[in-house]
GROMACS .gro file of C-alpha atoms in nm:
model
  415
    1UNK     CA    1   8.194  17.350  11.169
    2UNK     CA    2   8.266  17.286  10.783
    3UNK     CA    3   8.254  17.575  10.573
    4UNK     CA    4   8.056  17.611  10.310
    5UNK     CA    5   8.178  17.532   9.951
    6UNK     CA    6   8.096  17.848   9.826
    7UNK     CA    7   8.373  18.020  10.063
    8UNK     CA    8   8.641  17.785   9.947
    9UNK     CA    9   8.873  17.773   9.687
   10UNK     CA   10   8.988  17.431   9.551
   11UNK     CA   11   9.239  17.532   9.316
   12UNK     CA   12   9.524  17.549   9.534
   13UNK     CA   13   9.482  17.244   9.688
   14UNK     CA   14   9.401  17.088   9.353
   15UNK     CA   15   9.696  17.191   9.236
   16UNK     CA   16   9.912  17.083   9.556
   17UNK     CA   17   9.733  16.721   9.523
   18UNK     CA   18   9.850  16.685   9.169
   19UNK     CA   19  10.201  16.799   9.212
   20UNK     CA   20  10.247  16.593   9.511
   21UNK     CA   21  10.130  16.251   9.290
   22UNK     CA   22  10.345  16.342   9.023
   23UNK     CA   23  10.658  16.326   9.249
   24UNK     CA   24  10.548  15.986   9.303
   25UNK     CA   25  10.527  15.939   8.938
   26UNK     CA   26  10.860  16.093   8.890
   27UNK     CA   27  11.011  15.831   9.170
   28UNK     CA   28  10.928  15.567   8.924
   29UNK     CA   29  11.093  15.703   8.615
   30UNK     CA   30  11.244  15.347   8.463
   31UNK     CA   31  11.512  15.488   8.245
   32UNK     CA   32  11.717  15.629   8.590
   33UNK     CA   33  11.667  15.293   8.764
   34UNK     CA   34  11.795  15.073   8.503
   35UNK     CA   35  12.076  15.305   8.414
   36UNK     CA   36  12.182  15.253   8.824
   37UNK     CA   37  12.089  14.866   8.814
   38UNK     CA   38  12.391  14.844   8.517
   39UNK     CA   39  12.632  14.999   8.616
   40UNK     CA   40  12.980  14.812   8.633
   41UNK     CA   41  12.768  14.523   8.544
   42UNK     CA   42  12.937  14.315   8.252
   43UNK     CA   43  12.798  14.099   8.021
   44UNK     CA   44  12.836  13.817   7.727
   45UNK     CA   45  12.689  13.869   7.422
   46UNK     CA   46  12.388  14.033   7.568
   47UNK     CA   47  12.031  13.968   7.425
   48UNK     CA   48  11.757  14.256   7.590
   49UNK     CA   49  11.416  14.167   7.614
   50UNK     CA   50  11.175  14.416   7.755
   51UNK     CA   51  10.845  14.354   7.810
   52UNK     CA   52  10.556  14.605   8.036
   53UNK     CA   53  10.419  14.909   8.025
   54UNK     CA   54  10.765  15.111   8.061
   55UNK     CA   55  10.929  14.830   7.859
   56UNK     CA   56  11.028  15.095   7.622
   57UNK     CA   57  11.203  15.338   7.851
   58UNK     CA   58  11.376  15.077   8.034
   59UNK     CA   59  11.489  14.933   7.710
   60UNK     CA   60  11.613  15.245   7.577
   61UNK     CA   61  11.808  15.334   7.938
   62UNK     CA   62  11.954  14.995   7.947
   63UNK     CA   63  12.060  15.041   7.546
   64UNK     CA   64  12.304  15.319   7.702
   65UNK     CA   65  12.444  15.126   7.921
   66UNK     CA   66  12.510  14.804   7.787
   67UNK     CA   67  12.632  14.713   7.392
   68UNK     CA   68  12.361  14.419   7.299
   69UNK     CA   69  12.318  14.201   6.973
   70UNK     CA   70  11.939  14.247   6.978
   71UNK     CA   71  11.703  14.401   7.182
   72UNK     CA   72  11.327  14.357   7.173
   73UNK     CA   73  11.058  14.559   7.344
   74UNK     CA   74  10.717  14.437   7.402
   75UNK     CA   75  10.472  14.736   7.550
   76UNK     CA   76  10.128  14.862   7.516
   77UNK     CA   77  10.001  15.025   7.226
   78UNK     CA   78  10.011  15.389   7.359
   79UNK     CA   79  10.405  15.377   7.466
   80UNK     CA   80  10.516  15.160   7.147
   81UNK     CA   81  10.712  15.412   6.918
   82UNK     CA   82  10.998  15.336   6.764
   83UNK     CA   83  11.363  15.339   6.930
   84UNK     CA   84  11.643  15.317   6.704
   85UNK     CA   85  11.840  14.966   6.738
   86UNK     CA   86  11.536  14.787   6.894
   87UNK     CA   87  11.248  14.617   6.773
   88UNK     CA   88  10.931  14.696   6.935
   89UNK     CA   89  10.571  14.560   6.943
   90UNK     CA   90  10.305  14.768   7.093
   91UNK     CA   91  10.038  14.498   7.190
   92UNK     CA   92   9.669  14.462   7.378
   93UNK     CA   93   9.614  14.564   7.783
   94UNK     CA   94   9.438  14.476   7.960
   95UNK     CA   95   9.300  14.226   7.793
   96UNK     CA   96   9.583  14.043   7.557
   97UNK     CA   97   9.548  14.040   7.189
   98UNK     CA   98   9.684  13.890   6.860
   99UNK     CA   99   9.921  14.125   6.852
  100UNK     CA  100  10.031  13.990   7.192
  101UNK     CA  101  10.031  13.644   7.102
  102UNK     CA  102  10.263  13.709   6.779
  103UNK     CA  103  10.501  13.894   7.036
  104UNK     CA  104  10.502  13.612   7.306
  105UNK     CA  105  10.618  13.382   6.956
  106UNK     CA  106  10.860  13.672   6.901
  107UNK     CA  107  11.026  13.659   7.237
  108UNK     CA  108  11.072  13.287   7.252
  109UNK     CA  109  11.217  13.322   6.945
  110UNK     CA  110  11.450  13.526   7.025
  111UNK     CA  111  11.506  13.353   7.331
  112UNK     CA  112  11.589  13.001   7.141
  113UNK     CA  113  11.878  13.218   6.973
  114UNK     CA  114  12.030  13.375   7.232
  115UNK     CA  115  12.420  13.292   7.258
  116UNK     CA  116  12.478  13.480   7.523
  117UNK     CA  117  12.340  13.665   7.897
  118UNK     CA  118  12.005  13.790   7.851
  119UNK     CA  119  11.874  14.065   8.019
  120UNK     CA  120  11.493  14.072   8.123
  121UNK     CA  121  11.357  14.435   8.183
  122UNK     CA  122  10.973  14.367   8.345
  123UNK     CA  123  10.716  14.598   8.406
  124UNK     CA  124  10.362  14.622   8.474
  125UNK     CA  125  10.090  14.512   8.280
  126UNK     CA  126  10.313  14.254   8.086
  127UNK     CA  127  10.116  13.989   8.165
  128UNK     CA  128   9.835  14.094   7.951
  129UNK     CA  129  10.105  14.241   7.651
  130UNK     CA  130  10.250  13.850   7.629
  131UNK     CA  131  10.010  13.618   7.647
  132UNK     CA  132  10.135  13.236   7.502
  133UNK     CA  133   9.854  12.994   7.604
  134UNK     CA  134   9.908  12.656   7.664
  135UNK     CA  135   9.880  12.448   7.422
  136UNK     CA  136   9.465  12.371   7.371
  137UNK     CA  137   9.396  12.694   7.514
  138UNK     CA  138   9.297  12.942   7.221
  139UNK     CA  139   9.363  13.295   7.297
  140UNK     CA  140   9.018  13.403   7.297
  141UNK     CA  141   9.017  13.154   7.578
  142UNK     CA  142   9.281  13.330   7.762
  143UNK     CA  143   9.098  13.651   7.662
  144UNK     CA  144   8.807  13.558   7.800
  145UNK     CA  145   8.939  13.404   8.139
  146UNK     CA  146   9.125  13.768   8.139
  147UNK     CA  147   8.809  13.961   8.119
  148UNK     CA  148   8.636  13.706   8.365
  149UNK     CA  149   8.923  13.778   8.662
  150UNK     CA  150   8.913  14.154   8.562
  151UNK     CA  151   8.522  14.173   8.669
  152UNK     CA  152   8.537  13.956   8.980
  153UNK     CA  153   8.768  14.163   9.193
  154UNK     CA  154   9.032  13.951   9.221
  155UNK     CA  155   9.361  14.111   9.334
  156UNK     CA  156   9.650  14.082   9.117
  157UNK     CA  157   9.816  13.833   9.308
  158UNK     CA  158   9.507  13.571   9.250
  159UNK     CA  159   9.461  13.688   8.904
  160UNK     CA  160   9.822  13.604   8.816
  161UNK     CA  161   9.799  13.264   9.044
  162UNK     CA  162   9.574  13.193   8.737
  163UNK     CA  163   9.744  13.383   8.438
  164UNK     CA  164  10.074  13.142   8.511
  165UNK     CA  165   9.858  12.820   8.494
  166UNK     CA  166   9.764  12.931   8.175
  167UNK     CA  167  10.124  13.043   7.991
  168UNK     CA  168  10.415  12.890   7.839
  169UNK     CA  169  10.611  13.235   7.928
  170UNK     CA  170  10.507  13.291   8.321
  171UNK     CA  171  10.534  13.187   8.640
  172UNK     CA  172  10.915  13.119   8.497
  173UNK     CA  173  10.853  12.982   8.187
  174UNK     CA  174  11.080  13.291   8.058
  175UNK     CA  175  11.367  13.125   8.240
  176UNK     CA  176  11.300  12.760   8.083
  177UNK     CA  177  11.281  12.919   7.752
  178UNK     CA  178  11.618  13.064   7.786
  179UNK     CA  179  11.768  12.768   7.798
  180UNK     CA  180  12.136  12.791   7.909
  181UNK     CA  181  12.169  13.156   7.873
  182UNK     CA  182  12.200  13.319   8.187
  183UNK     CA  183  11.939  13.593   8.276
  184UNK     CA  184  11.941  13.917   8.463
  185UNK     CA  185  11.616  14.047   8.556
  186UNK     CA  186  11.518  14.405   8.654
  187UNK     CA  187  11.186  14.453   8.813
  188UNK     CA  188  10.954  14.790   8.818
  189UNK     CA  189  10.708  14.661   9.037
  190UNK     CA  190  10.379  14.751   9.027
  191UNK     CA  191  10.206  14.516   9.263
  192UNK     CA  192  10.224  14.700   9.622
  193UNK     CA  193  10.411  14.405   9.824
  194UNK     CA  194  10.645  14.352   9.512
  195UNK     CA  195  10.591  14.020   9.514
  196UNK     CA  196  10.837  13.890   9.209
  197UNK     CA  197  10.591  13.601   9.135
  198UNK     CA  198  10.276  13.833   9.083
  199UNK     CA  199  10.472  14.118   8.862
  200UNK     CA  200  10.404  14.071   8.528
  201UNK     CA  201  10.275  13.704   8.635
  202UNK     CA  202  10.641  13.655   8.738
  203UNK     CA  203  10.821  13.530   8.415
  204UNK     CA  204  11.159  13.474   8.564
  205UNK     CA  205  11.054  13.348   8.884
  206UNK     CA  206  10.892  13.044   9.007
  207UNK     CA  207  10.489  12.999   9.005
  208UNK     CA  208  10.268  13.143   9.270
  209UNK     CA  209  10.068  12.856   9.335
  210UNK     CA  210   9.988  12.522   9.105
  211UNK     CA  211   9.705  12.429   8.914
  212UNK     CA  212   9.478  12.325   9.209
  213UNK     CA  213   9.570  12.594   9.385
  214UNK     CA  214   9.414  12.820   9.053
  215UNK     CA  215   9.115  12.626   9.053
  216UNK     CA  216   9.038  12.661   9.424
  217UNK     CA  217   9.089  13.061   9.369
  218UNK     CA  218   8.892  13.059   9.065
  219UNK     CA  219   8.564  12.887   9.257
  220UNK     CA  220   8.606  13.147   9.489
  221UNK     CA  221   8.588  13.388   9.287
  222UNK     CA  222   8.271  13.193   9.187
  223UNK     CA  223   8.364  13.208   8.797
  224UNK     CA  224   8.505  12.869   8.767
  225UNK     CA  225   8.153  12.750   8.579
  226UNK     CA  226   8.222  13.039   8.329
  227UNK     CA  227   8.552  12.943   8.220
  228UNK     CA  228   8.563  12.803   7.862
  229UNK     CA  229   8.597  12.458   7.851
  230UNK     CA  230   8.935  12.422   7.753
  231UNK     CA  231   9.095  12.590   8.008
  232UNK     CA  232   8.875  12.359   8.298
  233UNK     CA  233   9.041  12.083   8.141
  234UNK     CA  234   9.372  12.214   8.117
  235UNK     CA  235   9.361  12.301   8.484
  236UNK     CA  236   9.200  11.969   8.606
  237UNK     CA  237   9.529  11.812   8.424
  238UNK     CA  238   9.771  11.649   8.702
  239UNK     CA  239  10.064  11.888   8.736
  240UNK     CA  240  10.373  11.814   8.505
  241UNK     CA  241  10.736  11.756   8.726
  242UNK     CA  242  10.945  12.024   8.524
  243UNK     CA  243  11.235  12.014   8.793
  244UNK     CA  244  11.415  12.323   8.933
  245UNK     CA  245  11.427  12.634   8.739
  246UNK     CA  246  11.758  12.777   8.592
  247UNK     CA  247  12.004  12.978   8.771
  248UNK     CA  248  11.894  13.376   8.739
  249UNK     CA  249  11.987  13.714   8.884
  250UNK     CA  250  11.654  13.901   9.026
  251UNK     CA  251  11.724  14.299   9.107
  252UNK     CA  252  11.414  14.516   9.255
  253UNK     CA  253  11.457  14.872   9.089
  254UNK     CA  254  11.142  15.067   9.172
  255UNK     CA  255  10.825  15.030   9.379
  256UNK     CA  256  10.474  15.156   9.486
  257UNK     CA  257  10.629  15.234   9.834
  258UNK     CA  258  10.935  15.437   9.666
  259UNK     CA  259  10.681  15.624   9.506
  260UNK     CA  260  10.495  15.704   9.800
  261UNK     CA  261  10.824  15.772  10.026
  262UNK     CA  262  10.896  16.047   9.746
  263UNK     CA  263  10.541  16.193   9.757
  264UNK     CA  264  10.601  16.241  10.113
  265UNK     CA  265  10.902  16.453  10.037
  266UNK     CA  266  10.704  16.653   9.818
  267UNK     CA  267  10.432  16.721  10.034
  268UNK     CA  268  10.639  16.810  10.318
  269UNK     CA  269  10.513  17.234  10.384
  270UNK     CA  270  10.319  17.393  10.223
  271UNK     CA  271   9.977  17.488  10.302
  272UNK     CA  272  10.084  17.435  10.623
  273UNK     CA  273   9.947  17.072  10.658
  274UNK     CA  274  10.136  16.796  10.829
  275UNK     CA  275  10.224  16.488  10.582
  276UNK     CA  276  10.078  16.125  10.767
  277UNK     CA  277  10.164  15.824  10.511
  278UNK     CA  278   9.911  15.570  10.580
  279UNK     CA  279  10.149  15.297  10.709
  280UNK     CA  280   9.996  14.996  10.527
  281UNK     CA  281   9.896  14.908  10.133
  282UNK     CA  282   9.555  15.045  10.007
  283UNK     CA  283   9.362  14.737   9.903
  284UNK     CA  284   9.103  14.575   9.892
  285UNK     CA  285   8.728  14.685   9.729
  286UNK     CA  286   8.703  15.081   9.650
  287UNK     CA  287   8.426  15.124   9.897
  288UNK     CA  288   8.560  15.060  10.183
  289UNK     CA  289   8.912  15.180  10.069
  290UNK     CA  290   8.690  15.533  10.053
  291UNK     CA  291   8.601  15.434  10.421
  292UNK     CA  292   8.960  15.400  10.525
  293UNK     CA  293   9.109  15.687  10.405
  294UNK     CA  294   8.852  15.935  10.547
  295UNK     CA  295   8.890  15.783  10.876
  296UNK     CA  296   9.234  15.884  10.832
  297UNK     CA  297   9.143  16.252  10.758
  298UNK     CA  298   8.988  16.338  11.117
  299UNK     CA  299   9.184  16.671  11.136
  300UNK     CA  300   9.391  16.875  10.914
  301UNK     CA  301   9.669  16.768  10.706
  302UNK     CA  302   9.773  16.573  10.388
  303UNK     CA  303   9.730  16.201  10.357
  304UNK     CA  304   9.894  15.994  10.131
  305UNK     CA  305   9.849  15.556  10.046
  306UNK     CA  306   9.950  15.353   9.771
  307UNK     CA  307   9.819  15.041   9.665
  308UNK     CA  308   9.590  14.877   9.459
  309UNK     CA  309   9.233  14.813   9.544
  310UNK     CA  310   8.950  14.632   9.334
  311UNK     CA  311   8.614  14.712   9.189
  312UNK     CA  312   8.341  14.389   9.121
  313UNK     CA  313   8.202  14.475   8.846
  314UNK     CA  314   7.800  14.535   8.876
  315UNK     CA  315   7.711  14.754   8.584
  316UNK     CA  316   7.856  14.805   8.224
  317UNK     CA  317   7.981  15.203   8.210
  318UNK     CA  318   8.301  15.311   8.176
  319UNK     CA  319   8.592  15.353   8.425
  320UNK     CA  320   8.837  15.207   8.611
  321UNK     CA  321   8.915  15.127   9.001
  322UNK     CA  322   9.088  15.477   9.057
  323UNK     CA  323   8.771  15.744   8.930
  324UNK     CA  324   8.557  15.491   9.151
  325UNK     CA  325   8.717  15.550   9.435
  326UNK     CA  326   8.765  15.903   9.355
  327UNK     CA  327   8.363  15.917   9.350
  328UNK     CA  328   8.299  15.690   9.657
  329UNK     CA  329   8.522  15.894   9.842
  330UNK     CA  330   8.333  16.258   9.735
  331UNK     CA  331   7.996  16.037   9.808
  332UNK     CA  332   8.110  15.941  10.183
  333UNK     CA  333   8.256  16.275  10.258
  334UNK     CA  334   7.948  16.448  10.169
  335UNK     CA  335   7.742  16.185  10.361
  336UNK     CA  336   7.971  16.259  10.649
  337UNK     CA  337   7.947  16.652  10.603
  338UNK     CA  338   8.317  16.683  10.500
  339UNK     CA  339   8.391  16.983  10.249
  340UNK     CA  340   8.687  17.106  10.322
  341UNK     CA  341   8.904  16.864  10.124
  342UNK     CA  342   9.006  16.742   9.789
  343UNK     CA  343   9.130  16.375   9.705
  344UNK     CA  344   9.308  16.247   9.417
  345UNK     CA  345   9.333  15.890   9.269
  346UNK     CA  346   9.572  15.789   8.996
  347UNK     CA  347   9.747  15.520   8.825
  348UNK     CA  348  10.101  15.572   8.760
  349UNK     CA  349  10.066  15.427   8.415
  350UNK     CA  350   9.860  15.726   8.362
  351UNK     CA  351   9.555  15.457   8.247
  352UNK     CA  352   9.263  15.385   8.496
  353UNK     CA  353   9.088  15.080   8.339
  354UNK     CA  354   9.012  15.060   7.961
  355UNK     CA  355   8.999  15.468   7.964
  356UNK     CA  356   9.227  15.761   7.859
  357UNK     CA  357   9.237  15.887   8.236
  358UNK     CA  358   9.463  15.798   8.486
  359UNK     CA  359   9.186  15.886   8.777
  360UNK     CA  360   9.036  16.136   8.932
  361UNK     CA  361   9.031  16.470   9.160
  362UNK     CA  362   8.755  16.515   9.305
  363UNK     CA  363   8.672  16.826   9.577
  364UNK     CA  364   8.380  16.919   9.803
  365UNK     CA  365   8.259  17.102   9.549
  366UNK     CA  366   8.235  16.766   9.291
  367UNK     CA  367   7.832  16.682   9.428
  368UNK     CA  368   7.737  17.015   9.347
  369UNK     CA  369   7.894  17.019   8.998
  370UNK     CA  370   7.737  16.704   8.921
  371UNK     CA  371   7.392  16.816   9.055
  372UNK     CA  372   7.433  17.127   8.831
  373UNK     CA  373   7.457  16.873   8.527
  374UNK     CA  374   7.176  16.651   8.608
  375UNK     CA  375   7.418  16.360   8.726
  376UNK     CA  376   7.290  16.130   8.958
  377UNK     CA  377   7.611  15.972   9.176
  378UNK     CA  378   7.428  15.685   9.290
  379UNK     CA  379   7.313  15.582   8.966
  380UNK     CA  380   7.616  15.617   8.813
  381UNK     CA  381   7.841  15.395   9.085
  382UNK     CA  382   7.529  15.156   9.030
  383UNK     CA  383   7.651  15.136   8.640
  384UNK     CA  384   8.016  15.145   8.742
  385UNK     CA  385   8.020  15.461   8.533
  386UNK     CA  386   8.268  15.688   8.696
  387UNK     CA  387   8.406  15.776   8.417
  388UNK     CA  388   8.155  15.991   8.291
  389UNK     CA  389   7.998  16.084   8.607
  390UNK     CA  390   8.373  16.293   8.662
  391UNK     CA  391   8.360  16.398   8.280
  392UNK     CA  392   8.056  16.573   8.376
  393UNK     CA  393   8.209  16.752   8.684
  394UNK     CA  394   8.516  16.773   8.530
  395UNK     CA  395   8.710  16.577   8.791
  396UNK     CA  396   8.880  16.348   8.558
  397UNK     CA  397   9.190  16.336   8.600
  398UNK     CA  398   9.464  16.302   8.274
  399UNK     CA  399   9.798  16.303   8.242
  400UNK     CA  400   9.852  16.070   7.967
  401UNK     CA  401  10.107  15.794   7.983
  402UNK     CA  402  10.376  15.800   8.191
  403UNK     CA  403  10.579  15.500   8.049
  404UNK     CA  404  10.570  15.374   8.403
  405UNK     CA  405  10.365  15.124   8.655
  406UNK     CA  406  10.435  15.093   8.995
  407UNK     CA  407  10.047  15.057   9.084
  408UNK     CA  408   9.804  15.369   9.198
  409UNK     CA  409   9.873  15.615   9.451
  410UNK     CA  410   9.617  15.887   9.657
  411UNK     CA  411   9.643  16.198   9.821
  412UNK     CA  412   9.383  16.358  10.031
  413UNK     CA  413   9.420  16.694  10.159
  414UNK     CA  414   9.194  16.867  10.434
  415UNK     CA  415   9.248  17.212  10.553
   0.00000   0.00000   0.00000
């Protein structure tokens, strides 16, 4: 029989959660990875373009390693300070900006003038930080097909299916811009089967899918009557014969399952719990990704997934897919009489959503907390407003960003 949450203290196990996600975080640290990637690796004249959320950090690690005639770092606004020798341009995620645009110009600018290898450092989220719409497709377009996919729970290898259809620069357009340089690409992945097409909507490898297969997703989806007009036509365009895309060198440096592989080392005693890795990705919509990982936790022990899953947007709060399924998963454990647990949520960016948290830690105690401050769960999952329904318990949870993206990771502990 569960104790009650009166008799149990949290704080250890809050503590053990957090320190076992940050491993995973640490796993994913760019600057190590790139550093390895280089070595003994020689190169012509070297251009570096970086371009993600640890574009900076990858840019700055490969900078030590290899002796380049310019070097240009597109990242999001939070991670772009300056780096000596580099030009960088924080820009808009996740939904791309003018700032973004200008850099997209930038890079195929400096692409047109390369006279030499090129090295491509890609992260997450750069598919939102370099948007370069096709031509008669205005970037409040794009914007607004952005915002569109981010509300209909698409996963991110549908929403990038899309993205490419719509960008000089994707689905290999980086290549074709690069003319005859050669280019070297490292990859932080941050979509959990690293699929090289869907990272960063894949800008040095070919498309996912063609246009017809973007419109078929996007009436799935049931937005393709929302689109602005402009980008219907584009898409209803017959597909352009732009032959075989240039020679390149692809290299895999970090993943979501790396991450989780070194959160398992971290777990490993301790509260003497046995570690269990759930043995597949976590996807799919938050609610019954809550469902799956408390049918996990039938016994003692500490659980840990990575992944990726989805939230369709019903309501207009705050928050992101990580404090949802932080909240769904206090909701269902309370509904199933589980107290003896906490679960955390995070985002290895360090940003859930359009917020300043990377998730949430949430405990048995979180339903009482938010009783005690007139918080009404259901109401606020109704709004899609997890983000202050954890202010209020305090459950957010922050660790500011990491410089890093390889996707979200949980851990779930039950004594």
């Amino acid at each position: 029989m569960n104790a009650p949450t009166a008799s149990l203290n949290f704080s250890e196990m809050r503590e053990r959660a957090y320190d076992v996600f940050m491993a995973g975080v640490g796993e994913a640290d760019p600057a190590s990875a790139v550093e390895e990637a280089l070595k003994g690796r020689t190169f012509t004249r070297p251009t570096i373009i970086a371009v993600g959320k640890a574009a900076r950090a990858m840019a700055q690690a490969a900078m030590r390693q290899v002796k380049a005639e310019t070097v240009l770092v597109v990242t999001n606004y939070e991670n772009a300070k300056p780096l000596e020798g580099a030009e960088v341009r924080g820009a808009g995620h996740p939904v791309p900006d003018v700032e973004g645009a200008r850099a997209a110009q930038r890079v195929e600018g400096v692409l047109s003038m390369a006279q030499g290898d090129v090295i491509a450092l890609i992260s997450g989220g750069g598919s939102a930080l370099l948007p370069a719409p096709v031509m008669g497709v205005s970037l409040e377009d794009k914007a607004a097909v952005n915002s569109l996919l981010l509300a209909s729970g698409a996963d991110i290898v549908m929403m990038n299916l899309i993205r490419q259809q719509l960008s000089r620069l994707k689905g290999g357009g980086f290549l074709r811009a690069a003319g005859p340089s050669f280019v070297t690409t490292l990859v932080l992945s941050d979509v959990v089967d690293d699929d090289l097409r869907a990272i960063a909507s894949g800008p040095s490898v070919s498309p996912i899918g063609r246009r017809a297969d973007a419109v078929a997703a996007l009436k799935t989806l049931q937005i393709w009557n929302r689109l602005p007009e402009s980008v219907r036509t584009h898409l209803l365009k017959p597909e352009p014969d732009l032959g075989p895309l240039p020679d390149s060198d692809t290299i895999l440096i970090g993943s979501n399952s790396r991450s989780v592989a070194a959160m398992a080392r971290a777990a490993g005693g301790g509260l003497g719990h046995g570690v269990h890795v759930f043995p597949m990705p976590l996807e799919g919509d938050v609610d019954v990704a809550a469902k799956v990982i408390l049918d996990c936790a039938i016994e003692p022990g500490i659980f840990l997934f990575g992944g990726e899953t989805t939230v369709k947007l019903a309501g207009r709060g705050l928050g992101g897919r990580n404090q949802e399924l932080s909240l769904r998963v206090a909701k269902l454990a309370a509904e199933r009489g589980l107290v003896d647990y906490v679960f955390l949520s995070g985002g290895t960016d360090g940003r859930d959503g359009p917020t300043d948290a990377a998730g949430g830690l949430v405990d048995g105690s979180t339903l009482e907390r938010l009783k005690a401050a007139g918080v009404d769960l259901n109401d606020v999952l109704a709004r899609n407003d997890s983000y202050h329904g954890l202010e209020a318990a305090n459950d957010l949870l922050k660790i500011g960003a990491t410089g890093t993206n390889v996707a979200d990771l949980q851990v779930l502990i039950r004594r």
